[in-house]
Coordinates of C-alpha atoms and ligand atoms in Angstrom, one line a residue:
X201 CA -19.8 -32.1 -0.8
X202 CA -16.6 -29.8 0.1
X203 CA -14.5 -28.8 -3.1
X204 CA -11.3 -27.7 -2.6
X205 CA -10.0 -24.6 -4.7
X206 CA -6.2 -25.1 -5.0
X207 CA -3.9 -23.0 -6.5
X208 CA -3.6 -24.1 -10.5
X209 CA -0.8 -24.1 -12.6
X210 CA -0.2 -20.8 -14.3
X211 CA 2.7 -20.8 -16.9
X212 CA 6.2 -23.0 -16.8
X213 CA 8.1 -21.8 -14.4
X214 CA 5.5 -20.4 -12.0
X215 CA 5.3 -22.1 -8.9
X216 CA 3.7 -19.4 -6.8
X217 CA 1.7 -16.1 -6.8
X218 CA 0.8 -13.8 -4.2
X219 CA -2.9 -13.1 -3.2
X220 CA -3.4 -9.4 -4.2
X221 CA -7.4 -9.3 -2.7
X222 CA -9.3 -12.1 -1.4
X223 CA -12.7 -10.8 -3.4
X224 CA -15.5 -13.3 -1.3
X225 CA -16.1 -13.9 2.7
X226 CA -17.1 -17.0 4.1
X227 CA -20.9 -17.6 4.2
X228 CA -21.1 -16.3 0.3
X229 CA -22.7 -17.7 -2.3
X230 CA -20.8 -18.3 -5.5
X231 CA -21.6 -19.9 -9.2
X232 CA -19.2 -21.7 -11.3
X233 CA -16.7 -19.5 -13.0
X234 CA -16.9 -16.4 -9.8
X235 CA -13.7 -14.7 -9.2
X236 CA -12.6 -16.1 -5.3
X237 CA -9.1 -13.7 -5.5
X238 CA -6.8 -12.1 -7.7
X239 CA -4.0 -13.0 -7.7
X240 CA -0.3 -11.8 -9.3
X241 CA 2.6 -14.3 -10.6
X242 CA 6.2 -12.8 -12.1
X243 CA 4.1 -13.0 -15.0
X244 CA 0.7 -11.7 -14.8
X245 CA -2.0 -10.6 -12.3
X246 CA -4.9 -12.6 -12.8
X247 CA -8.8 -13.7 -11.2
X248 CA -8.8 -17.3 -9.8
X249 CA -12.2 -18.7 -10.8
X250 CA -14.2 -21.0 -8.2
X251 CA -14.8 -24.3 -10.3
X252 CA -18.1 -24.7 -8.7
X253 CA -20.9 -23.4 -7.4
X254 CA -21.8 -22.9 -4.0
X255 CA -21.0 -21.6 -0.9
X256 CA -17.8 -20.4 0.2
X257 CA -16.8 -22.4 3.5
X258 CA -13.4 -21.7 4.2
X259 CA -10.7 -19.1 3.3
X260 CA -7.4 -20.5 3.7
X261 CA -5.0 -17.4 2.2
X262 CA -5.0 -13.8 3.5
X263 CA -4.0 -11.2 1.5
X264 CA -0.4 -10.9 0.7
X265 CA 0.3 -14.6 1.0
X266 CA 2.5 -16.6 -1.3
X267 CA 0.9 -19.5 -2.1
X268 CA 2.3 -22.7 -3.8
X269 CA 0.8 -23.7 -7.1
X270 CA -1.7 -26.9 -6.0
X271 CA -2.2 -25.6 -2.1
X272 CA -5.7 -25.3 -1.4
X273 CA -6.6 -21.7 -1.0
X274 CA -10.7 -22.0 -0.3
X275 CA -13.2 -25.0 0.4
X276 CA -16.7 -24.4 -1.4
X277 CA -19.7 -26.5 0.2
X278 CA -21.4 -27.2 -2.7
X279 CA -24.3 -29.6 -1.1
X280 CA -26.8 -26.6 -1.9
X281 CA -25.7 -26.4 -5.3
X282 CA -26.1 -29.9 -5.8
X283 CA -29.1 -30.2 -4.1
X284 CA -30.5 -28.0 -6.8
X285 CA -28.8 -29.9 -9.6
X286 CA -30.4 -33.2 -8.2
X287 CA -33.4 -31.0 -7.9
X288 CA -33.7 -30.3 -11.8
X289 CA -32.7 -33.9 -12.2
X290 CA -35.7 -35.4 -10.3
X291 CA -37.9 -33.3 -12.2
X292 CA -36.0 -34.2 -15.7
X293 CA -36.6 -37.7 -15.1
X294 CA -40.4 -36.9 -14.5
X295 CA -40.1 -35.3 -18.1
X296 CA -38.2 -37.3 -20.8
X297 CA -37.7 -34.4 -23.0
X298 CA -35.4 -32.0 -20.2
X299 CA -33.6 -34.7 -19.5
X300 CA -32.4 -34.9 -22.9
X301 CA -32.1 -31.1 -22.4
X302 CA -29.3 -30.4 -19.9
X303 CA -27.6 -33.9 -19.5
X304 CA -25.1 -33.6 -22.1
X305 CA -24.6 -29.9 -21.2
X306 CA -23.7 -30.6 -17.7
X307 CA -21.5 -33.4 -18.0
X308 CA -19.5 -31.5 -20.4
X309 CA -19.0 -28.6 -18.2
X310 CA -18.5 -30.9 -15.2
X311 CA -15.5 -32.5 -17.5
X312 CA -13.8 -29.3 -18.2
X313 CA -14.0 -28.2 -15.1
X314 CA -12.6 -31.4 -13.5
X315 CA -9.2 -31.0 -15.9
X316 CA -8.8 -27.3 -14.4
X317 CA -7.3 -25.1 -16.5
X318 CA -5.1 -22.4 -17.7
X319 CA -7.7 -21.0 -19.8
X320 CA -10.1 -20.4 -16.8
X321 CA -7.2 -17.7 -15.6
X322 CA -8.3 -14.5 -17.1
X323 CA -4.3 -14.0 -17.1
X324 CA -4.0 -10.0 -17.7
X325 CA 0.0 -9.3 -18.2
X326 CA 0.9 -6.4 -15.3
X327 CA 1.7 -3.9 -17.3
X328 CA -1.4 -4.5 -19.9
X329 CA -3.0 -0.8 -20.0
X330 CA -6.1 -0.5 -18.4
X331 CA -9.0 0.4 -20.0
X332 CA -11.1 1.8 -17.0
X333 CA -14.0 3.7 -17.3
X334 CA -13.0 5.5 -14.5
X335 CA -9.4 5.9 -12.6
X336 CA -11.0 5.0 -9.0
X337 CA -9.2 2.2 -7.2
X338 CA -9.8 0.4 -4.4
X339 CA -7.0 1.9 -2.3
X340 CA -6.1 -0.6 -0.2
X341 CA -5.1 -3.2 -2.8
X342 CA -1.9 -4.5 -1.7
X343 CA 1.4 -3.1 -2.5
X344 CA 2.4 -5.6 -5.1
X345 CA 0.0 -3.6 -7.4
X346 CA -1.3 -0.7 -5.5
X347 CA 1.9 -0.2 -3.7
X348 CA 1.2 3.6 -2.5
X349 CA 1.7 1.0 -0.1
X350 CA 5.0 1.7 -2.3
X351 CA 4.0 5.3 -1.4
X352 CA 3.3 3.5 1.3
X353 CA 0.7 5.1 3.8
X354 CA -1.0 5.8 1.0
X355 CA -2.4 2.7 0.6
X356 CA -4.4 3.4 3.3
X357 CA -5.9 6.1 2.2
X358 CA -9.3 4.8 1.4
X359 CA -11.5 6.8 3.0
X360 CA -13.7 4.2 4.4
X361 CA -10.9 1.6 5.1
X362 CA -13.5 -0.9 4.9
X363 CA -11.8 -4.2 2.8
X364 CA -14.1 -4.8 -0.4
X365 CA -15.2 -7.9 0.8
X366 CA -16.9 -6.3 3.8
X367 CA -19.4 -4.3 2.1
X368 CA -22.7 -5.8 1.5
X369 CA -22.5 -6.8 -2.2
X370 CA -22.5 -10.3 -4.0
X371 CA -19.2 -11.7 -5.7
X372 CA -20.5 -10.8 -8.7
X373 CA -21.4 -6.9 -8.2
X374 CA -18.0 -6.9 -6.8
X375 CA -16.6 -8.1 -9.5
X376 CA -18.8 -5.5 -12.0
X377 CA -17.5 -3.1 -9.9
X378 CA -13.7 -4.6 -10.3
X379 CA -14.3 -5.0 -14.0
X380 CA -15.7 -1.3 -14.5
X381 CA -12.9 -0.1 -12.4
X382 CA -15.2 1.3 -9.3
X383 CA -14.2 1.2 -5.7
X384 CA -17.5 -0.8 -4.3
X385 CA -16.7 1.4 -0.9
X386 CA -17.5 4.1 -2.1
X387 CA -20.9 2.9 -3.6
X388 CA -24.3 3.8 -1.6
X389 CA -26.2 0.7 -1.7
X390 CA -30.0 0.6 -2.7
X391 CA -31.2 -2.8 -2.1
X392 CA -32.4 -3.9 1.8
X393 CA -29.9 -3.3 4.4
X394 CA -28.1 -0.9 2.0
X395 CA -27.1 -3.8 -0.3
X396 CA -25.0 -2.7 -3.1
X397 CA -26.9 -4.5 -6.7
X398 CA -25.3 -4.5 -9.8
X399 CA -27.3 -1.0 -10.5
X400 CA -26.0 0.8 -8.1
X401 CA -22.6 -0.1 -9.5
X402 CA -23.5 1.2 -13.0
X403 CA -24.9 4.1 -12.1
X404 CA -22.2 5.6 -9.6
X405 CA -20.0 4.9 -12.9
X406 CA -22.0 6.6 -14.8
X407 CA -21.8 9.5 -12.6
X408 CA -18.1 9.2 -12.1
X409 CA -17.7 9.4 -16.1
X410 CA -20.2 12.6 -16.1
X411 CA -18.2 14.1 -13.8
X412 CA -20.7 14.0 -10.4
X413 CA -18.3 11.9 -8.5
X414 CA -15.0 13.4 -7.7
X415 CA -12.5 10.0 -9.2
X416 CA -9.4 11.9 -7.9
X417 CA -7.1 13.8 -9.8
X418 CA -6.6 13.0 -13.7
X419 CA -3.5 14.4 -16.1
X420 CA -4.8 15.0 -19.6
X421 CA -2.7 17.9 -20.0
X422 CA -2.0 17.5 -24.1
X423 CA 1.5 17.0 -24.8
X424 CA 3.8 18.2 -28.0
X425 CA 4.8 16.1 -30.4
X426 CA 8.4 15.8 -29.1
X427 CA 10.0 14.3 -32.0
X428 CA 9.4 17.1 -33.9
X429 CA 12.3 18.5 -32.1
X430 CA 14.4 15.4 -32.1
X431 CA 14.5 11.4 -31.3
X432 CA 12.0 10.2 -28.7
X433 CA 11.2 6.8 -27.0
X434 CA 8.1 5.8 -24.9
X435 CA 8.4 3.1 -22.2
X436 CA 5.3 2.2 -20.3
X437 CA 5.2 3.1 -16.6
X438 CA 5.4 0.2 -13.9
X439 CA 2.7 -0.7 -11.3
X440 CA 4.9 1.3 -8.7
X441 CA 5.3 4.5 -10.7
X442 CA 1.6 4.1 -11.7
X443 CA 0.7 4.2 -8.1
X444 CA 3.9 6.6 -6.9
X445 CA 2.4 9.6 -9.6
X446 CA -1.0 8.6 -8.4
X447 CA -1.1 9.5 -4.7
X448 CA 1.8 11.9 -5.2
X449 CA -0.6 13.8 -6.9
X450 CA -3.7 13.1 -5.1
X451 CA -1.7 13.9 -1.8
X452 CA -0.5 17.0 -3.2
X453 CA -3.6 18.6 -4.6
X454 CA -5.4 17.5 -1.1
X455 CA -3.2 19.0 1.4
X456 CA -2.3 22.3 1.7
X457 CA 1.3 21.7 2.6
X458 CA 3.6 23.9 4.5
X459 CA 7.3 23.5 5.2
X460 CA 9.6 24.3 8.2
X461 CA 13.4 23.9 8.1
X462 CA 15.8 24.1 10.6
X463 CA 19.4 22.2 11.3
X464 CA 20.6 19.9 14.2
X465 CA 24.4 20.3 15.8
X466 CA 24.8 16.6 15.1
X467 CA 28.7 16.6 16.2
X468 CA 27.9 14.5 19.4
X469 CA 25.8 12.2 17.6
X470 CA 27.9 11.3 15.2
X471 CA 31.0 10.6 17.9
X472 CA 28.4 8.8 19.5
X473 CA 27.1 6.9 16.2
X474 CA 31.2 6.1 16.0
X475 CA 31.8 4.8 19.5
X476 CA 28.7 2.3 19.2
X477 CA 28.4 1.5 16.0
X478 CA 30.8 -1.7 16.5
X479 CA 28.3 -2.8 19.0
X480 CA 25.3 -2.6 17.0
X481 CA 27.7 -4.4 13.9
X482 CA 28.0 -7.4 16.5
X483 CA 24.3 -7.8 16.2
X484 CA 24.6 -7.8 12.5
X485 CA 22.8 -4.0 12.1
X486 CA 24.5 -0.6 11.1
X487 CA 23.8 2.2 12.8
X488 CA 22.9 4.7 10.6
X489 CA 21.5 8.4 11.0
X490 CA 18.2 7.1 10.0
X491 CA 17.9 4.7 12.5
X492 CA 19.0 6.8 15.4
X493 CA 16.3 9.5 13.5
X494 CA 13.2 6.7 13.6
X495 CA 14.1 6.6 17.8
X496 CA 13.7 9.8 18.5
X497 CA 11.0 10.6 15.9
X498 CA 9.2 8.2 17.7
X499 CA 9.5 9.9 20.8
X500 CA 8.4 13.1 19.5
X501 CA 5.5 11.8 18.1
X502 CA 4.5 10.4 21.3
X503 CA 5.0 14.1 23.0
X504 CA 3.4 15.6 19.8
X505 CA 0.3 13.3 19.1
X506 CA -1.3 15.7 15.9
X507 CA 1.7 14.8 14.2
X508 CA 0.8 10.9 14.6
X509 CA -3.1 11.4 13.7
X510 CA -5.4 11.2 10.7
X511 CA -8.0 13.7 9.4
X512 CA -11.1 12.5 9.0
X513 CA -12.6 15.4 6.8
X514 CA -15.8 13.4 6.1
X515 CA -17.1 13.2 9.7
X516 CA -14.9 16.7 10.8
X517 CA -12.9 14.5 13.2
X518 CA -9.2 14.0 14.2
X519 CA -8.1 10.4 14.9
X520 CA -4.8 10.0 17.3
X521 CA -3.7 6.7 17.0
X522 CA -2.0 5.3 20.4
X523 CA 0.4 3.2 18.7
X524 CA 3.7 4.5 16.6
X525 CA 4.1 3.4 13.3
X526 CA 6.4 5.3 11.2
X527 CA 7.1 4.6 7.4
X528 CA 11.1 4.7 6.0
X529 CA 11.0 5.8 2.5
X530 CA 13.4 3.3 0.6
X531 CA 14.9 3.9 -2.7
X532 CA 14.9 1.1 -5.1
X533 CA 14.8 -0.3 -8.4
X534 CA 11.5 0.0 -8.9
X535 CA 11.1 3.4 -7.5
X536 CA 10.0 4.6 -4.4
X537 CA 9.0 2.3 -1.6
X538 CA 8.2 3.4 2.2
X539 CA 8.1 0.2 4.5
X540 CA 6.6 0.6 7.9
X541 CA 8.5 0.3 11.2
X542 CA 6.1 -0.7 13.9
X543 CA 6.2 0.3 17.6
X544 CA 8.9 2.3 16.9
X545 CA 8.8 3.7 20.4
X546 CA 8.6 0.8 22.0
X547 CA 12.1 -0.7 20.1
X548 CA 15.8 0.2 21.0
X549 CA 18.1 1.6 18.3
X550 CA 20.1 -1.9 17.7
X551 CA 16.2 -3.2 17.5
X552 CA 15.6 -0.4 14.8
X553 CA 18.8 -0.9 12.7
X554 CA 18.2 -4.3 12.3
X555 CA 14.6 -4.0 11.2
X556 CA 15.5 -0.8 9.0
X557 CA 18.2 -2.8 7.5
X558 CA 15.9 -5.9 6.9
X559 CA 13.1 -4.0 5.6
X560 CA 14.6 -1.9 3.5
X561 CA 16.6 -5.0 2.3
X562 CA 13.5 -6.8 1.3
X563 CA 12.4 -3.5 -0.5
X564 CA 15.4 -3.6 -2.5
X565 CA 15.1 -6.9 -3.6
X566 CA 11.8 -7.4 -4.1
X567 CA 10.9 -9.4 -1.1
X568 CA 8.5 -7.1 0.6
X569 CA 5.0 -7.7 1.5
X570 CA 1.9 -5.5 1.3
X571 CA 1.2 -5.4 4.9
X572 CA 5.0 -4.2 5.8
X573 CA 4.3 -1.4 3.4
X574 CA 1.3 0.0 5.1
X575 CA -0.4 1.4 8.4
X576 CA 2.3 4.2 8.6
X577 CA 1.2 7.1 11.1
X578 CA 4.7 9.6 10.0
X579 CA 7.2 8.9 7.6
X580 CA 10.9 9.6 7.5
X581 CA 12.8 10.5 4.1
X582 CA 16.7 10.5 4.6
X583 CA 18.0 11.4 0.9
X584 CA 21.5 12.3 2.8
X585 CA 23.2 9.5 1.7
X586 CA 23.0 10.7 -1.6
X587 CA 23.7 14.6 -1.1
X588 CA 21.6 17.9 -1.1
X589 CA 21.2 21.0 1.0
X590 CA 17.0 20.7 1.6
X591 CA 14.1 19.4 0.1
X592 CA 10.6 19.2 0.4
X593 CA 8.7 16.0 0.6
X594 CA 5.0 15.4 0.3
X595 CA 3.3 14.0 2.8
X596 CA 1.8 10.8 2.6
X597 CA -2.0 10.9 3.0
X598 CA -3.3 9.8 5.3
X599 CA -0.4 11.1 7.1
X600 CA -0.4 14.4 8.4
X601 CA 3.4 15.1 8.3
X602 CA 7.1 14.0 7.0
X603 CA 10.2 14.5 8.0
X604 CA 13.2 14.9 5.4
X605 CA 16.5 14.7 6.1
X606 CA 19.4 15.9 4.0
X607 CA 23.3 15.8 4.0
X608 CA 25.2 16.6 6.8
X609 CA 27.8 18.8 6.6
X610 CA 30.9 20.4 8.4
X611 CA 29.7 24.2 8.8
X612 CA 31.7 27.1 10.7
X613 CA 29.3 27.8 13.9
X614 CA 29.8 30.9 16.2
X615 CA 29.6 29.8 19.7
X616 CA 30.8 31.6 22.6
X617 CA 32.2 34.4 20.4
X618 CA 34.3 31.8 18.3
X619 CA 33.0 30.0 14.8
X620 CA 33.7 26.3 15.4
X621 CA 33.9 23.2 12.8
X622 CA 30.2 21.9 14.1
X623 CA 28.4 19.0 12.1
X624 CA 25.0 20.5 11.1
X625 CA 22.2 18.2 9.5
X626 CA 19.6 19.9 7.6
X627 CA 16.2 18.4 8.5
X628 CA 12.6 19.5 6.6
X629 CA 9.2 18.9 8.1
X630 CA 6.4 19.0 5.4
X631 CA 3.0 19.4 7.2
X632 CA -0.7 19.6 6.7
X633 CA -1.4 23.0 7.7
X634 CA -5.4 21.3 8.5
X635 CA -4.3 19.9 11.4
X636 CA -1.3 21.3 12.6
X637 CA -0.3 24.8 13.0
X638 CA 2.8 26.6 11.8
X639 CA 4.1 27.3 15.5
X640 CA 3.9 23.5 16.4
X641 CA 5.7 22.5 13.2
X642 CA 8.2 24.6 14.6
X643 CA 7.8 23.3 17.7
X644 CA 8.4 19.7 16.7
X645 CA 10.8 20.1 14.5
X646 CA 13.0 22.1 17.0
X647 CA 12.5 19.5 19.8
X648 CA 13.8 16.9 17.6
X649 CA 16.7 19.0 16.1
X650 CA 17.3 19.3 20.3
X651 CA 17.2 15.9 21.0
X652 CA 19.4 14.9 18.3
X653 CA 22.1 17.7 19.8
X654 CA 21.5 16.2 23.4
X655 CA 19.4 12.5 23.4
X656 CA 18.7 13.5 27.5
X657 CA 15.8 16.0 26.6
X658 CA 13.9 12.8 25.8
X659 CA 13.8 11.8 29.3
X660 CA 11.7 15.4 30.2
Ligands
LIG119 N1 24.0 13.0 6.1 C1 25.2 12.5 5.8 N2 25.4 11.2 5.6 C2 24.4 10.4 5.5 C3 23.1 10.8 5.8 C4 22.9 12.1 6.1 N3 21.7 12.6 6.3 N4 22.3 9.7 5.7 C5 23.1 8.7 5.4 N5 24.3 9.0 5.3 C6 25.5 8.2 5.0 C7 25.6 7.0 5.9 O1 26.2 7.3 7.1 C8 26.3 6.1 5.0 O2 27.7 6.4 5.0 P1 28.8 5.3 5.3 O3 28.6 4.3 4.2 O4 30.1 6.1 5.2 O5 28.5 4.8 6.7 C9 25.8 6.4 3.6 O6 25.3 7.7 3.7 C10 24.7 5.5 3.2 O7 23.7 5.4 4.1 P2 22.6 4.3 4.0 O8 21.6 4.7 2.9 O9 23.2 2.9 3.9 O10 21.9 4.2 5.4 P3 20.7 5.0 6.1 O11 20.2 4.2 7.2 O12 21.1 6.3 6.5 O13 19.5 5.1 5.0 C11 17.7 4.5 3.7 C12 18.7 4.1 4.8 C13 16.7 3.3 3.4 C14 16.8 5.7 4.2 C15 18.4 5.0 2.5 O14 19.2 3.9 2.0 C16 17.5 5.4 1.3 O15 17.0 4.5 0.6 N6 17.3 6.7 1.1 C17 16.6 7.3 0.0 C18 15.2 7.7 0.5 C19 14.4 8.3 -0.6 O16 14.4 7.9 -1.8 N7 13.7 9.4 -0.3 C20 13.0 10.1 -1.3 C21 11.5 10.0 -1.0 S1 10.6 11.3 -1.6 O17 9.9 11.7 -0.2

């Protein structure tokens, strides 16, 4: 028989929740009360139980989805189940006393799953501190918890990129591993064909908590008691700050950064920003320095492929990537967030102010989904809207480089023996000194200050 796992009802008012991880594959065995997918509401993150056992025949979410409260997310064959059920059965009736036995056990769990329930959600509120073991993650969880996605190519940084329900492991050592707060990825497998068991699981925790696994980097620095000097309050950090201080850190203490600074004569640009900018309006876009920045940034990342590459420390190998991606960090509510424009190359500037506009848009208010926060190659910080002389922005792992962007401003510059009003835009490009050297973070940096000053040097 086919069972249809739909979407219950999970508190007044909810009609939907997004699918954070789908945590089974087709083909798997699960038993009654397995977790299929977490899931997160407005209200809570939570594990959708399967109400049966058997085998998992369809998926019908993907990650990220919104699904509707009562839509069928999986279909479980249960035939095999049953056929074991009937099994026990056939050999009850040969024996009076089993019968007796199980009958009245079954039926009553056969009735309480039937009514499906808000109790079966283990309903965890977001913010509830977790109590791992260990501070390892799977890394590719979706933005809406995990969202170095909000540090956006971050959330790619696992360093297998494998999804969880890819590695040879049952849905319950996956879940151990969820519970205990392990990345199952990262686990060597002991059983045949390097099946991961439930003791594999315990053991790499147990290493991780004795300090034999490297669980990234952890702040126990002891604090002062503030209020000693005066009134304090305490306010629990969000998912997105979680995650922001989280890779920050792990970014910053991995790569050894370097930074190169240099200014762009933007005074063309910005008549030329002027003269268009109606035209790009018409399309219902503005054109902004940032979008005129994610062009030609993608053209120099196409001349300068390091700068669009991974490094793959654990097999000593560089990976160029033939497509460019690059991530616009957005500044919202919530904090930080760094959507991913696509084929930024292959798009023309009215193209890219729309989609900047939309996606950062949907950052703001709220409306952004996991996979438009990740598979960045290069990401772009603009904080001139806002003001500043220069900063220095960490790069993303597993991006090897950023580009910041600060105010423009009207400077005296001396050309041809005269200083002139010019409008100079300070630009930063943080690096990871691993891959790229300090002459081509010049390099780079001063081709795209050039072809900001004169757009024709992208045609050589
Ligand atoms: N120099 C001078 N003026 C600038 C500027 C710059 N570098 N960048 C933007 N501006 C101006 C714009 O022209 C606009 O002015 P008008 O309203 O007069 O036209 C104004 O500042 C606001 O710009 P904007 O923010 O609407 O548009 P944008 O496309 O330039 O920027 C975005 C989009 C998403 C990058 C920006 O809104 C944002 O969120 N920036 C913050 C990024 C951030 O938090 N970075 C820190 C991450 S740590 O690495």
């Amino acid at each position: 028989m086919i069972k249809e796992i739909k979407l219950p009802e999970i508190a007044d008012n909810v009609t939907t929740a997004v699918v954070l991880e789908i945590l089974v594959s087709a083909g798997d065995k699960v038993e009654k009360d397995d977790s299929l997918a977490e899931m997160e509401s407005d209200k809570a993150t939570f594990e959708l139980p399967s109400d049966v056992s058997g085998t998992v025949k369809e998926i019908k979410v993907s990650t990220g989805d919104e699904v509707k409260v009562g839509q069928v997310m999986f279909t479980i064959d249960t035939s095999a189940a049953e056929g074991a059920e009937e099994g026990k059965e056939t050999k009850s009736e040969t024996g009076k006393q089993d019968v007796k036995k199980e009958e009245p056990q079954s039926t009553g769990e056969e009735a309480e799953a039937e009514e499906k329930p808000r109790e079966e959600i283990r309903e965890k509120p977001s913010q509830e501190p977790e109590s791992r073991p260990a501070r390892e993650e799977p890394e590719s969880r979706p933005a809406r918890e995990e969202p170095s996605a909000a540090a956006g190519p971050g959330a790619d940084d696992a360093t297998t990129g494998t999804p969880a329900t890819e590695v040879p492991a049952s849905p319950a050592v996956r879940r151990l591993a969820r519970e205990i707060g392990v990345d199952v990825r990262k686990v060597p497998g002991s059983g045949p064909h390097s099946r991961i068991t439930a003791e594999d699981i315990k053991a790499y925790a147990k290493k991780l908590l004795e300090g034999g696994v490297k669980a990234g980097p952890a702040d126990d620095y002891e604090l002062p008691d503030f209020s000693k000097w005066g009134p304090v309050r305490r306010e629990k950090m969000d998912n997105i700050r979680k995650i922001t201080a989280k890779t920050m850190a792990e970014s910053w203490q991995s790569i050894p950064h370097v930074f190169q600074f240099d200014k762009a004569d933007v005074t063309g640009l910005e008549e030329f920003r002027k003269k268009y900018s109606k035209l790009v309006e018409k399309q219902g876009a503005k054109l902004t320095v940032t979008a005129i920045l994610l062009k030609l940034t993608a053209e120099a990342l196409r001349k300068f492929p390091r700068f669009n590459a991974s490094l793959d420390m654990r097999n000593e190998e560089i990976i160029y990537k033939d497509y460019v991606n690059i991530g616009v960090a957005v500044d919202t509510e919530r904090g930080l967030l760094v959507p991913v424009v696509r084929d930024a190359d292959k798009k023309s500037i009215t193209e890219l102010s729309l989609e900047l506009n939309e996606l950062a848009e949907k950052a703001r208010k709220k409306k952004i989904m996991p996979d438009e926060l990740q598979g960045g190659n290069f990401a772009i910080s603009n904080l001139g809207g806002i003001g500043g002389t220069n900063f220095t922005p960490i790069v993303y792992r597993p991006n090897v480089a950023i580009l910041g962007v600060s105010r423009s401003q009207t400077e005296p510059v001396f050309i041809d023996g005269e200083f002139k009003p010019r409008t100079m835009l300070p630009l930063s490009l943080s690096y990871d000194h691993r891959i790229i050297d300090g002459a081509d973070g010049a390099r780079f940096l001063r081709w795209l200050c050039e072809a900001l000053e004169n757009p024709l040097v992208t045609m050589f």
